[in-house]
Amino acid sequence: MRFLCLHGYGTSADIFKTQTSGFRSKLAIYPPPIFDFINGPFPSLPAAGIDLFYPPPYYSFYDSASVPALQAAQTWLLDYVAKHGPYDAVMTFSQGGVLASSLLLNHFIDTPHLPSPFKLAVFLCSGLNLAVLDELGLPVGQKARNLDKSSRQALASQASSEAILAQGHERWTGIESAEATEGEVLETDVYGLDFTQYPKEWRIRIPTVHVYGKKDPRCPSSIQLAWFCEERKRREYDHGAGHEVPRKRDVSVAIAEAVDWAVKMAGREA
């Protein structure tokens, strides 16, 4: 089994390889999978705080958050898969997940009769770009837009070098907003998105794993993405921390078990 691995903004293939080493070493997949870690095509500034831990170079998969930039990145990714694939799975972090999820969602909306580019997806701290929903003509409420803006600002603050040096792991506090309170997520209000207004068939219909942390300001976006994936084929895991992949043993085991489950699920559908 081959995994294509897409890193987050302002990091790199080597950094993503290190970030995922803990749970990858505990996978029960046999024969052992091949992980193809690739760099985004754009040289980038480092993500907030990343230069404290990892030296350059740093990359990104697109150079702006606009829909045209994301569409160009999808074209680039499909071209890469055509040249270097096929791949069975995609594994992503943050920006890499925005790219892969938008590609997959567009596939299942526009060309559901064709084979999916990937048979399963692993989304680590990965969410949605609301502009993609706008482009699809799906209604996005003001609550979702406000939360998206405030969560991005909170992430930039909590992930910064200053916050790391001053507070360490205690810097992760999630997002303080009346619109992001804990409790049951309802279909009519997934952090401001009303899924009863969206066509039921407009879902990512391959096995998916969604790993996020309740202290990550972008956690609501990760949960919104999970709702765009078919319920019976998805598994979610909250590691309880921030915008990161903790390498504690219990977390690594839990993530590995979720990925093993998705691989088995994809095998049954093959």
Coordinates of N, CA and C in Angstrom, one line a residue, residues 65-147:
A65 N -5.0 31.7 -0.3 CA -6.1 30.9 0.1 C -7.3 31.1 -0.9
S66 N -7.1 31.6 -2.1 CA -8.1 31.8 -3.0 C -8.5 30.5 -3.7
V67 N -9.7 30.5 -4.2 CA -10.2 29.3 -5.0 C -9.3 29.0 -6.2
P68 N -9.0 30.1 -7.0 CA -8.1 29.8 -8.2 C -6.8 29.1 -7.8
A69 N -6.2 29.6 -6.7 CA -4.9 29.0 -6.2 C -5.1 27.6 -5.8
L70 N -6.2 27.3 -5.1 CA -6.5 25.9 -4.7 C -6.8 25.0 -5.9
Q71 N -7.5 25.6 -6.8 CA -7.8 24.8 -8.0 C -6.5 24.5 -8.8
A72 N -5.6 25.4 -8.9 CA -4.3 25.2 -9.5 C -3.5 24.1 -8.7
A73 N -3.6 24.1 -7.4 CA -2.9 23.1 -6.6 C -3.5 21.7 -6.8
Q74 N -4.8 21.7 -7.0 CA -5.4 20.4 -7.3 C -4.9 19.8 -8.7
T75 N -4.8 20.7 -9.7 CA -4.3 20.3 -11.0 C -2.8 19.8 -10.8
W76 N -2.0 20.5 -10.0 CA -0.6 20.1 -9.8 C -0.6 18.7 -9.1
L77 N -1.5 18.5 -8.1 CA -1.5 17.3 -7.4 C -1.9 16.1 -8.3
L78 N -3.0 16.3 -9.1 CA -3.4 15.2 -10.0 C -2.3 14.9 -11.0
D79 N -1.6 15.9 -11.4 CA -0.5 15.7 -12.4 C 0.6 14.9 -11.7
Y80 N 0.9 15.2 -10.4 CA 1.9 14.4 -9.7 C 1.5 13.0 -9.5
V81 N 0.2 12.8 -9.2 CA -0.3 11.4 -9.0 C -0.2 10.6 -10.3
A82 N -0.5 11.3 -11.4 CA -0.4 10.6 -12.7 C 1.0 10.2 -13.1
K83 N 2.0 11.0 -12.7 CA 3.4 10.8 -13.0 C 4.0 9.8 -12.0
H84 N 3.6 9.8 -10.8 CA 4.3 9.0 -9.8 C 3.5 8.0 -9.1
G85 N 2.2 7.9 -9.4 CA 1.3 7.0 -8.8 C 1.3 5.6 -9.5
P86 N 0.3 4.8 -9.3 CA -0.9 5.2 -8.4 C -0.6 5.1 -6.9
Y87 N -1.4 5.8 -6.2 CA -1.4 5.7 -4.7 C -2.7 5.2 -4.2
D88 N -2.6 4.4 -3.1 CA -3.8 3.8 -2.5 C -4.4 4.8 -1.5
A89 N -3.6 5.7 -0.9 CA -4.1 6.5 0.2 C -3.4 7.9 0.2
V90 N -4.0 8.8 0.8 CA -3.4 10.1 1.0 C -3.4 10.4 2.6
M91 N -2.3 10.9 3.1 CA -2.2 11.3 4.5 C -1.8 12.8 4.5
T92 N -2.5 13.6 5.3 CA -2.3 15.0 5.2 C -2.2 15.6 6.6
F93 N -1.6 16.8 6.6 CA -1.6 17.7 7.8 C -2.0 19.1 7.4
S94 N -3.0 19.7 8.0 CA -3.4 21.1 7.9 C -3.6 21.5 6.4
Q95 N -2.7 22.3 5.8 CA -2.9 22.8 4.5 C -3.0 21.6 3.5
G96 N -2.1 20.6 3.7 CA -2.2 19.4 2.8 C -3.6 18.8 2.8
G97 N -4.3 18.9 4.0 CA -5.6 18.3 4.1 C -6.7 19.2 3.4
V98 N -6.5 20.5 3.4 CA -7.4 21.4 2.7 C -7.3 21.0 1.2
L99 N -6.1 20.8 0.7 CA -5.9 20.5 -0.7 C -6.5 19.1 -1.0
A100 N -6.2 18.1 -0.3 CA -6.7 16.7 -0.6 C -8.2 16.7 -0.4
S101 N -8.8 17.3 0.6 CA -10.2 17.2 0.8 C -11.0 17.9 -0.2
S102 N -10.5 19.1 -0.7 CA -11.2 19.8 -1.8 C -11.1 19.0 -3.1
L103 N -10.0 18.4 -3.3 CA -9.8 17.5 -4.5 C -10.8 16.4 -4.5
L104 N -10.9 15.7 -3.3 CA -11.8 14.5 -3.2 C -13.3 14.9 -3.2
L105 N -13.6 16.0 -2.6 CA -15.0 16.5 -2.6 C -15.4 16.8 -4.0
N106 N -14.6 17.5 -4.7 CA -14.9 17.9 -6.1 C -15.0 16.6 -7.0
H107 N -14.2 15.6 -6.7 CA -14.3 14.4 -7.5 C -15.6 13.7 -7.3
F108 N -16.1 13.6 -6.0 CA -17.3 12.9 -5.8 C -18.5 13.7 -6.1
I109 N -18.4 15.0 -6.3 CA -19.5 15.8 -6.8 C -19.6 15.8 -8.3
D110 N -18.4 16.0 -9.0 CA -18.3 16.2 -10.4 C -18.2 14.9 -11.2
T111 N -17.4 13.9 -10.7 CA -17.1 12.7 -11.5 C -17.3 11.4 -10.6
P112 N -18.4 11.3 -9.9 CA -18.5 10.1 -9.0 C -18.5 8.8 -9.7
H113 N -18.7 8.8 -11.0 CA -18.6 7.5 -11.8 C -17.2 7.0 -12.1
L114 N -16.2 7.9 -11.8 CA -14.8 7.6 -12.1 C -14.2 7.1 -10.8
P115 N -13.1 6.3 -11.0 CA -12.4 5.9 -9.8 C -11.8 7.1 -9.0
S116 N -11.9 7.0 -7.7 CA -11.3 8.0 -6.8 C -9.8 8.1 -6.9
P117 N -9.2 9.3 -6.8 CA -7.7 9.3 -6.9 C -7.1 8.5 -5.7
F118 N -7.8 8.4 -4.6 CA -7.3 7.6 -3.5 C -8.4 6.7 -2.9
K119 N -8.0 5.6 -2.3 CA -9.0 4.7 -1.8 C -9.3 5.0 -0.3
L120 N -8.4 5.7 0.4 CA -8.7 6.2 1.7 C -7.9 7.4 2.0
A121 N -8.3 8.2 3.1 CA -7.6 9.4 3.4 C -7.5 9.5 4.9
V122 N -6.3 10.0 5.3 CA -6.0 10.2 6.8 C -5.8 11.7 6.9
F123 N -6.7 12.4 7.6 CA -6.6 13.8 7.8 C -6.2 14.2 9.2
L124 N -5.0 14.7 9.4 CA -4.4 15.1 10.6 C -4.5 16.7 10.8
C125 N -5.3 17.1 11.8 CA -5.5 18.5 12.0 C -5.9 19.2 10.7
S126 N -6.7 18.6 9.9 CA -7.1 19.1 8.6 C -8.5 19.5 8.5
G127 N -8.8 20.6 7.9 CA -10.2 21.1 7.8 C -10.5 21.6 6.4
L128 N -11.6 22.5 6.4 CA -12.1 22.9 5.1 C -11.7 24.4 4.8
N129 N -11.7 24.7 3.6 CA -11.7 26.1 3.1 C -13.1 26.5 2.8
L130 N -13.7 27.4 3.5 CA -15.1 27.8 3.3 C -15.3 28.4 1.9
A131 N -14.2 28.9 1.3 CA -14.4 29.4 -0.1 C -14.7 28.3 -1.1
V132 N -14.3 27.1 -0.8 CA -14.7 25.9 -1.6 C -16.2 25.7 -1.6
L133 N -16.8 25.8 -0.4 CA -18.2 25.7 -0.3 C -18.9 26.8 -1.0
D134 N -18.4 28.0 -0.9 CA -19.0 29.1 -1.7 C -19.0 28.8 -3.2
E135 N -17.8 28.3 -3.7 CA -17.7 28.0 -5.1 C -18.7 26.9 -5.5
L136 N -19.0 26.0 -4.6 CA -20.0 25.0 -4.9 C -21.4 25.4 -4.8
G137 N -21.6 26.7 -4.3 CA -23.0 27.2 -4.2 C -23.7 26.7 -2.9
L138 N -22.9 26.2 -1.9 CA -23.5 25.8 -0.7 C -23.6 26.9 0.3
P139 N -24.7 27.0 1.0 CA -24.9 28.1 1.9 C -23.9 28.0 3.1
V140 N -23.3 29.1 3.5 CA -22.4 29.2 4.6 C -22.8 30.3 5.5
G141 N -23.3 30.0 6.7 CA -23.8 31.0 7.6 C -22.7 31.9 8.2
Q142 N -23.2 33.1 8.7 CA -22.2 34.1 9.2 C -21.5 33.5 10.5
K143 N -22.2 32.7 11.2 CA -21.5 32.1 12.4 C -20.3 31.3 12.0
A144 N -20.4 30.5 10.9 CA -19.3 29.7 10.4 C -18.2 30.6 9.9
R145 N -18.5 31.7 9.3 CA -17.5 32.6 8.8 C -16.8 33.3 9.9
N146 N -17.5 33.8 10.9 CA -16.9 34.4 12.1 C -16.0 33.5 12.8
L147 N -16.4 32.2 13.0 CA -15.6 31.2 13.7 C -14.4 30.9 12.9

